Amino acid sequence: MAKMMRRSIRRALPGRDRWHALQEYATGEANVEEFRLLRARDSAVSSVVATQSAPTKTIDWASWESKISNKETLQCLKDFHSQQSALLDAVLKENHLGAVHEQKAGWELFDEAKVSCSKSVEKSQQILRNGARALWISFQNPPVNMLSQSEWLDADQYWQAFVEKHHFYHNHIASAVEDPESKEYDAKQKADLLKKWEAFDGRGTVRQNNKLLYQRPSYEYYDLYRGTLIEHMIFYLTKTGGDARLFPENMPVQWFAEIYDTRFKIYNVLQRRKRLEHESTLKRAVHHDFHPEDLEHDGEGHFGKLIARETAVTELTVGRLMGNYILFSDAYIPVQSGMAFYRAVQADGGKGTFYSLGADVHCLFYKPAGEALTTPDPKECFTALADHASMTGRRFEVGYAAAFECFTDV
């Protein structure tokens, strides 16, 4: 094994006598002295290697068996060593050179590969020559203000592409003084764009292209009416469970009808409560529940805070459910209270099984006997939550309950 490794190293590494010639490039007394010491160390190593003519020692497995208590591990090591030694000995006995000479078939594939590589090299050289020629032509071309259609433009493909790219034949470029690829030209175009943008209402509207609101695309309508955008976006996300990035340009007309119907249901409840308070208190001004006093000026900020608060409450609720592994446990009934325990047992008369995930999970999971549980309807979940709040001496605000119920209907 050691002899084979030494032979492999000698084949992979360059010969010692080759790097000895590098002493000619050593300059300075310090470098010459270092190289001399290095040659001396190499000579010492070579002499030690040459004097070691003793055969390689074998492994004393009996000694290792007396030292290692885990006999199974030792036996695995011994078997692995024997297998690898036999494999390496078999590899050394093979005549690889003879096997290569005996191989008569398959050389046509090698010849085809050589021909293909030669063609690839020729193609690469052609590409290189064309690139050098194009660079030379580009360097020798005159500046933009010296372009002439009558002399050489028709024969030069580079400048033909340049002219097509920058619309040279259009009259909005003064070719004698402007360079379409300069920073000054880009700044000019940007200034013209800003001028057109701020001309009428900040949206690129001038007298020539002014349109009514219903003639504009929907994104400009939503840019002007942010509340409508939030309303439609919430309905779209709730209805489809999709992504806000896929919000459609124009929703189906049935969805708009459903949005209006939902809005009228909520405002029907809010208006009745407003009327009762207005008539009972005889106040001069009364606003709807969950609405600011000045809807025109404070409405956007008020509803933004309301949505942020609902988002935070929803995230906390989902985090609590995920912390106790309740979320998405569709096949089990989570139990965290006495009432929940009673309802779970009533599901199948106590024939099911309770499961616990450990003391750190504050919830039991009841799996009813028989068929698997169906996914509950959102309306049923809201009804159960409202009943629980009423039975514990609490109630949802009427307007909030109406909005919540309409949300579950969607």
Short mmCIF file of C-alpha atoms in Angstrom, two decimals, residues 34-388:
data_model
loop_
_atom_site.label_atom_id
_atom_site.label_comp_id
_atom_site.label_asym_id
_atom_site.label_seq_id
_atom_site.Cartn_x
_atom_site.Cartn_y
_atom_site.Cartn_z
CA GLU A 34 17.15 30.51 1.50
CA PHE A 35 17.34 28.48 -1.71
CA ARG A 36 20.60 26.87 -0.53
CA LEU A 37 18.97 25.82 2.76
CA LEU A 38 16.00 24.47 0.84
CA ARG A 39 18.32 22.34 -1.35
CA ALA A 40 20.02 21.04 1.77
CA ARG A 41 16.69 20.03 3.36
CA ASP A 42 15.64 18.30 0.13
CA SER A 43 18.90 16.34 0.05
CA ALA A 44 18.35 15.25 3.67
CA VAL A 45 14.81 14.08 2.93
CA SER A 46 15.98 12.20 -0.18
CA SER A 47 18.70 10.40 1.78
CA VAL A 48 16.24 9.37 4.51
CA VAL A 49 13.80 8.03 1.95
CA ALA A 50 16.55 6.10 0.17
CA THR A 51 17.78 4.42 3.37
CA GLN A 52 14.33 3.16 4.28
CA SER A 53 14.44 -0.20 2.48
CA ALA A 54 12.66 -2.21 5.18
CA PRO A 55 9.33 -3.85 4.15
CA THR A 56 6.10 -2.18 5.18
CA LYS A 57 4.79 -3.31 8.55
CA THR A 58 1.45 -5.06 8.67
CA ILE A 59 -1.32 -4.18 11.10
CA ASP A 60 -1.20 -6.15 14.35
CA TRP A 61 -4.90 -6.89 14.71
CA ALA A 62 -4.35 -9.02 17.84
CA SER A 63 -2.86 -6.02 19.63
CA TRP A 64 -5.80 -3.82 18.63
CA GLU A 65 -8.31 -6.47 19.75
CA SER A 66 -6.83 -6.37 23.23
CA LYS A 67 -7.06 -2.55 23.35
CA ILE A 68 -10.50 -1.88 21.79
CA SER A 69 -13.51 -3.07 23.78
CA ASN A 70 -16.08 -2.56 20.99
CA LYS A 71 -15.44 -5.71 18.98
CA GLU A 72 -18.10 -4.96 16.38
CA THR A 73 -16.47 -1.67 15.40
CA LEU A 74 -13.05 -3.32 15.27
CA GLN A 75 -14.40 -6.12 13.08
CA CYS A 76 -15.94 -3.55 10.69
CA LEU A 77 -12.61 -1.74 10.42
CA LYS A 78 -10.78 -4.99 9.84
CA ASP A 79 -13.22 -6.10 7.12
CA PHE A 80 -13.07 -2.68 5.45
CA HIS A 81 -9.24 -2.76 5.45
CA SER A 82 -9.17 -6.25 3.99
CA GLN A 83 -11.71 -5.35 1.30
CA GLN A 84 -9.88 -2.16 0.26
CA SER A 85 -6.49 -3.89 0.25
CA ALA A 86 -7.84 -6.67 -1.98
CA LEU A 87 -9.46 -4.11 -4.28
CA LEU A 88 -6.24 -2.07 -4.63
CA ASP A 89 -4.16 -5.21 -5.23
CA ALA A 90 -6.56 -6.26 -7.99
CA VAL A 91 -6.33 -2.82 -9.58
CA LEU A 92 -2.51 -2.94 -9.55
CA LYS A 93 -2.50 -6.36 -11.19
CA GLU A 94 -4.61 -5.12 -14.12
CA ASN A 95 -2.85 -4.34 -17.38
CA HIS A 96 -4.55 -1.09 -18.35
CA LEU A 97 -2.17 -0.33 -21.22
CA GLY A 98 -2.85 -3.71 -22.75
CA ALA A 99 -6.62 -3.20 -22.40
CA VAL A 100 -6.35 0.09 -24.28
CA HIS A 101 -4.32 -1.51 -27.10
CA GLU A 102 -6.82 -4.38 -27.36
CA GLN A 103 -9.71 -1.93 -27.82
CA LYS A 104 -10.30 -1.92 -31.59
CA ALA A 105 -13.89 -0.64 -31.89
CA GLY A 106 -15.23 2.83 -31.03
CA TRP A 107 -12.35 4.90 -32.36
CA GLU A 108 -14.58 6.40 -35.05
CA LEU A 109 -16.39 8.29 -32.29
CA PHE A 110 -13.06 9.76 -31.17
CA ASP A 111 -12.24 10.77 -34.77
CA GLU A 112 -15.66 12.42 -35.15
CA ALA A 113 -15.09 14.34 -31.90
CA LYS A 114 -11.73 15.59 -33.21
CA VAL A 115 -13.34 16.79 -36.45
CA SER A 116 -16.15 18.52 -34.52
CA CYS A 117 -13.64 20.26 -32.24
CA SER A 118 -11.66 21.42 -35.26
CA LYS A 119 -14.79 22.94 -36.80
CA SER A 120 -15.60 24.65 -33.47
CA VAL A 121 -12.13 26.16 -33.37
CA GLU A 122 -12.52 27.45 -36.94
CA LYS A 123 -15.91 28.99 -36.04
CA SER A 124 -14.41 30.65 -32.95
CA GLN A 125 -11.60 32.11 -35.05
CA GLN A 126 -14.15 33.46 -37.54
CA ILE A 127 -16.15 35.10 -34.72
CA LEU A 128 -12.94 36.61 -33.36
CA ARG A 129 -12.02 38.03 -36.77
CA ASN A 130 -15.51 39.50 -37.27
CA GLY A 131 -15.43 41.06 -33.79
CA ALA A 132 -12.04 42.63 -34.40
CA ARG A 133 -13.25 43.94 -37.77
CA ALA A 134 -16.41 45.44 -36.17
CA LEU A 135 -14.37 47.11 -33.42
CA TRP A 136 -11.98 48.58 -35.98
CA ILE A 137 -14.87 49.93 -38.08
CA SER A 138 -16.57 51.37 -34.99
CA PHE A 139 -13.35 53.10 -33.95
CA GLN A 140 -12.79 54.56 -37.44
CA ASN A 141 -16.38 55.82 -37.83
CA PRO A 142 -16.89 59.59 -37.65
CA PRO A 143 -18.93 61.32 -34.87
CA VAL A 144 -22.72 61.60 -34.97
CA ASN A 145 -22.74 65.10 -36.44
CA MET A 146 -20.75 63.86 -39.44
CA LEU A 147 -23.26 61.19 -40.51
CA SER A 148 -24.11 61.27 -44.20
CA GLN A 149 -26.72 59.18 -45.94
CA SER A 150 -25.15 59.59 -49.37
CA GLU A 151 -21.60 58.34 -48.77
CA TRP A 152 -21.24 55.21 -46.72
CA LEU A 153 -24.27 54.79 -44.41
CA ASP A 154 -25.96 52.23 -46.66
CA ALA A 155 -22.84 50.03 -46.66
CA ASP A 156 -22.23 50.08 -42.88
CA GLN A 157 -24.52 47.73 -40.94
CA TYR A 158 -23.39 49.08 -37.55
CA TRP A 159 -24.49 52.63 -38.27
CA GLN A 160 -27.67 51.40 -39.94
CA ALA A 161 -28.61 49.72 -36.64
CA PHE A 162 -27.62 52.90 -34.78
CA VAL A 163 -29.89 55.00 -36.99
CA GLU A 164 -32.82 52.60 -36.56
CA LYS A 165 -32.35 52.53 -32.79
CA HIS A 166 -32.36 56.30 -32.34
CA HIS A 167 -34.87 57.24 -35.07
CA PHE A 168 -32.36 59.37 -36.89
CA TYR A 169 -34.80 60.16 -39.68
CA HIS A 170 -37.23 61.84 -37.25
CA ASN A 171 -37.07 65.58 -36.93
CA HIS A 172 -37.13 65.71 -33.11
CA ILE A 173 -33.36 65.14 -32.94
CA ALA A 174 -31.02 67.95 -33.97
CA SER A 175 -28.29 65.66 -35.30
CA ALA A 176 -25.75 68.44 -35.59
CA VAL A 177 -25.71 69.27 -31.88
CA GLU A 178 -27.35 66.31 -30.02
CA ASP A 179 -26.07 62.86 -29.25
CA PRO A 180 -28.89 60.38 -28.46
CA GLU A 181 -26.56 58.39 -26.19
CA SER A 182 -25.33 61.34 -24.14
CA LYS A 183 -26.40 62.21 -20.60
CA GLU A 184 -27.56 65.65 -21.74
CA TYR A 185 -30.03 64.11 -24.17
CA ASP A 186 -31.38 61.79 -21.42
CA ALA A 187 -31.78 64.78 -19.08
CA LYS A 188 -33.68 66.65 -21.78
CA GLN A 189 -36.07 63.76 -22.30
CA LYS A 190 -36.62 63.44 -18.55
CA ALA A 191 -37.36 67.18 -18.23
CA ASP A 192 -39.88 66.98 -21.07
CA LEU A 193 -41.55 64.01 -19.39
CA LEU A 194 -41.85 65.83 -16.06
CA LYS A 195 -43.25 68.88 -17.83
CA LYS A 196 -45.95 66.80 -19.48
CA TRP A 197 -46.64 64.98 -16.18
CA GLU A 198 -47.19 68.18 -14.21
CA ALA A 199 -49.01 70.04 -17.00
CA PHE A 200 -52.61 69.52 -15.85
CA ASP A 201 -53.24 67.39 -12.75
CA GLY A 202 -50.02 65.50 -12.13
CA ARG A 203 -51.17 62.56 -14.23
CA GLY A 204 -49.94 63.62 -17.64
CA THR A 205 -53.23 65.25 -18.57
CA VAL A 206 -53.29 68.23 -20.92
CA ARG A 207 -56.10 69.87 -22.84
CA GLN A 208 -55.45 67.65 -25.83
CA ASN A 209 -55.71 64.31 -24.03
CA ASN A 210 -58.04 65.14 -21.16
CA LYS A 211 -60.57 62.41 -20.43
CA LEU A 212 -63.45 61.93 -18.05
CA LEU A 213 -62.99 59.56 -15.13
CA TYR A 214 -65.05 56.76 -16.63
CA GLN A 215 -62.85 56.95 -19.75
CA ARG A 216 -59.65 56.36 -17.81
CA PRO A 217 -58.14 52.95 -16.98
CA SER A 218 -59.04 51.42 -13.64
CA TYR A 219 -55.62 52.02 -12.05
CA GLU A 220 -56.14 55.80 -12.40
CA TYR A 221 -59.59 55.45 -10.85
CA TYR A 222 -58.13 53.53 -7.92
CA ASP A 223 -55.32 56.09 -7.63
CA LEU A 224 -57.94 58.80 -7.10
CA TYR A 225 -60.33 56.80 -4.88
CA ARG A 226 -58.19 54.90 -2.40
CA GLY A 227 -61.13 53.77 -0.28
CA THR A 228 -62.73 52.00 -3.23
CA LEU A 229 -59.41 50.28 -3.93
CA ILE A 230 -59.22 48.94 -0.36
CA GLU A 231 -62.84 47.79 -0.49
CA HIS A 232 -62.42 45.97 -3.80
CA MET A 233 -59.05 44.53 -2.82
CA ILE A 234 -60.38 43.09 0.46
CA PHE A 235 -63.32 41.55 -1.39
CA TYR A 236 -61.02 40.08 -4.06
CA LEU A 237 -58.58 38.56 -1.54
CA THR A 238 -61.40 37.16 0.59
CA LYS A 239 -63.33 35.82 -2.38
CA THR A 240 -60.46 34.13 -4.20
CA GLY A 241 -57.73 33.68 -1.60
CA GLY A 242 -55.33 34.92 -4.24
CA ASP A 243 -52.49 37.44 -4.33
CA ALA A 244 -52.78 41.22 -4.47
CA ARG A 245 -50.30 41.21 -7.37
CA LEU A 246 -52.93 39.41 -9.48
CA PHE A 247 -55.67 41.95 -8.80
CA PRO A 248 -57.67 42.16 -12.06
CA GLU A 249 -57.96 45.27 -14.18
CA ASN A 250 -61.74 45.02 -13.97
CA MET A 251 -63.64 42.55 -11.78
CA PRO A 252 -66.73 40.64 -12.99
CA VAL A 253 -69.99 42.56 -12.78
CA GLN A 254 -71.42 39.92 -10.41
CA TRP A 255 -68.68 40.77 -7.92
CA PHE A 256 -69.55 44.47 -8.04
CA ALA A 257 -73.20 43.60 -7.38
CA GLU A 258 -72.16 41.45 -4.42
CA ILE A 259 -69.99 44.27 -3.05
CA TYR A 260 -72.89 46.73 -3.25
CA ASP A 261 -75.23 44.25 -1.58
CA THR A 262 -72.75 43.67 1.25
CA ARG A 263 -72.25 47.41 1.69
CA PHE A 264 -76.01 48.02 1.91
CA LYS A 265 -76.38 45.29 4.54
CA ILE A 266 -73.74 46.87 6.75
CA TYR A 267 -75.00 50.43 6.32
CA ASN A 268 -78.54 49.27 6.98
CA VAL A 269 -77.46 48.21 10.47
CA LEU A 270 -75.27 51.28 11.03
CA GLN A 271 -77.98 53.69 9.84
CA ARG A 272 -80.62 52.21 12.15
CA ARG A 273 -78.32 52.63 15.14
CA LYS A 274 -77.45 56.16 14.06
CA ARG A 275 -81.14 57.04 13.75
CA LEU A 276 -81.92 55.71 17.24
CA GLU A 277 -79.09 57.69 18.80
CA HIS A 278 -79.97 60.82 16.79
CA GLU A 279 -83.62 60.76 17.80
CA SER A 280 -82.96 59.88 21.45
CA THR A 281 -80.22 62.48 22.07
CA LEU A 282 -81.34 65.16 19.59
CA LYS A 283 -77.71 65.87 18.76
CA ARG A 284 -76.95 68.19 15.90
CA ALA A 285 -74.48 65.82 14.24
CA VAL A 286 -74.14 62.06 14.74
CA HIS A 287 -71.77 59.84 12.79
CA HIS A 288 -71.97 56.13 12.08
CA ASP A 289 -70.24 53.59 14.29
CA PHE A 290 -66.62 52.88 13.32
CA HIS A 291 -66.55 56.10 11.27
CA PRO A 292 -64.65 59.33 12.01
CA GLU A 293 -66.47 62.60 12.57
CA ASP A 294 -64.93 64.15 9.44
CA LEU A 295 -65.10 61.38 6.88
CA GLU A 296 -63.83 63.53 4.03
CA HIS A 297 -60.57 64.60 5.68
CA ASP A 298 -59.94 61.93 8.33
CA GLY A 299 -61.48 58.90 6.63
CA GLU A 300 -58.31 57.54 5.02
CA GLY A 301 -56.24 57.71 8.20
CA HIS A 302 -59.07 56.35 10.37
CA PHE A 303 -59.75 53.29 8.23
CA GLY A 304 -56.02 52.72 7.76
CA LYS A 305 -55.62 52.46 11.56
CA LEU A 306 -58.73 50.25 11.78
CA ILE A 307 -57.36 47.83 9.18
CA ALA A 308 -53.94 47.82 10.90
CA ARG A 309 -55.56 47.01 14.25
CA GLU A 310 -57.61 44.17 12.76
CA THR A 311 -54.47 42.86 11.06
CA ALA A 312 -52.56 42.84 14.37
CA VAL A 313 -55.44 41.06 16.17
CA THR A 314 -55.65 38.47 13.39
CA GLU A 315 -51.90 37.85 13.49
CA LEU A 316 -51.98 37.41 17.28
CA THR A 317 -54.91 34.98 17.00
CA VAL A 318 -53.21 32.93 14.30
CA GLY A 319 -49.97 32.93 16.31
CA ARG A 320 -51.82 31.63 19.39
CA LEU A 321 -53.45 28.88 17.34
CA MET A 322 -50.16 27.93 15.70
CA GLY A 323 -48.36 27.92 19.05
CA ASN A 324 -50.72 25.22 20.34
CA TYR A 325 -50.92 23.33 17.01
CA ILE A 326 -54.63 24.13 16.69
CA LEU A 327 -54.42 25.78 13.29
CA PHE A 328 -55.19 23.37 10.42
CA SER A 329 -56.01 20.48 12.77
CA ASP A 330 -59.06 19.66 10.66
CA ALA A 331 -59.40 16.00 11.65
CA TYR A 332 -59.43 16.77 15.41
CA ILE A 333 -61.43 18.91 17.80
CA PRO A 334 -59.15 21.16 19.89
CA VAL A 335 -60.11 21.38 23.57
CA GLN A 336 -58.92 24.20 25.83
CA SER A 337 -61.92 24.75 28.15
CA GLY A 338 -64.66 22.85 29.92
CA MET A 339 -67.28 23.95 27.42
CA ALA A 340 -65.08 22.78 24.53
CA PHE A 341 -64.61 19.44 26.29
CA TYR A 342 -68.37 19.05 26.68
CA ARG A 343 -69.01 19.96 23.02
CA ALA A 344 -66.31 17.54 21.83
CA VAL A 345 -67.74 14.63 23.81
CA GLN A 346 -71.21 15.43 22.47
CA ALA A 347 -69.94 15.05 18.89
CA ASP A 348 -70.04 11.23 19.05
CA GLY A 349 -71.20 10.40 22.57
CA GLY A 350 -67.70 10.06 23.99
CA LYS A 351 -66.65 7.22 21.68
CA GLY A 352 -63.62 9.05 20.33
CA THR A 353 -60.07 9.40 21.65
CA PHE A 354 -58.25 12.30 23.33
CA TYR A 355 -54.65 13.03 22.37
CA SER A 356 -52.06 15.18 24.13
CA LEU A 357 -48.88 16.58 22.59
CA GLY A 358 -47.12 17.14 25.91
CA ALA A 359 -47.22 19.44 28.90
CA ASP A 360 -45.89 22.42 26.94
CA VAL A 361 -48.88 22.35 24.52
CA HIS A 362 -51.92 23.78 26.31
CA CYS A 363 -54.50 21.91 24.31
CA LEU A 364 -56.07 18.47 23.97
CA PHE A 365 -57.13 17.05 20.64
CA TYR A 366 -60.25 14.89 20.38
CA LYS A 367 -60.68 12.60 17.38
CA PRO A 368 -64.31 11.47 17.06
CA ALA A 369 -65.06 7.89 16.14
CA GLY A 370 -66.43 7.12 12.70
CA GLU A 371 -66.11 9.30 9.64
CA ALA A 372 -63.63 12.16 9.41
CA LEU A 373 -64.75 15.65 10.33
CA THR A 374 -65.81 18.00 7.57
CA THR A 375 -64.28 21.47 7.19
CA PRO A 376 -66.51 23.89 9.14
CA ASP A 377 -68.30 26.70 7.33
CA PRO A 378 -67.02 30.24 8.14
CA LYS A 379 -70.58 31.32 8.96
CA GLU A 380 -70.89 28.51 11.50
CA CYS A 381 -67.55 29.53 13.06
CA PHE A 382 -68.74 33.13 13.45
CA THR A 383 -72.02 31.95 15.00
CA ALA A 384 -70.15 29.76 17.49
CA LEU A 385 -67.83 32.65 18.39
CA ALA A 386 -70.74 35.07 18.85
CA ASP A 387 -72.62 32.54 21.02
CA HIS A 388 -69.53 32.02 23.16
#
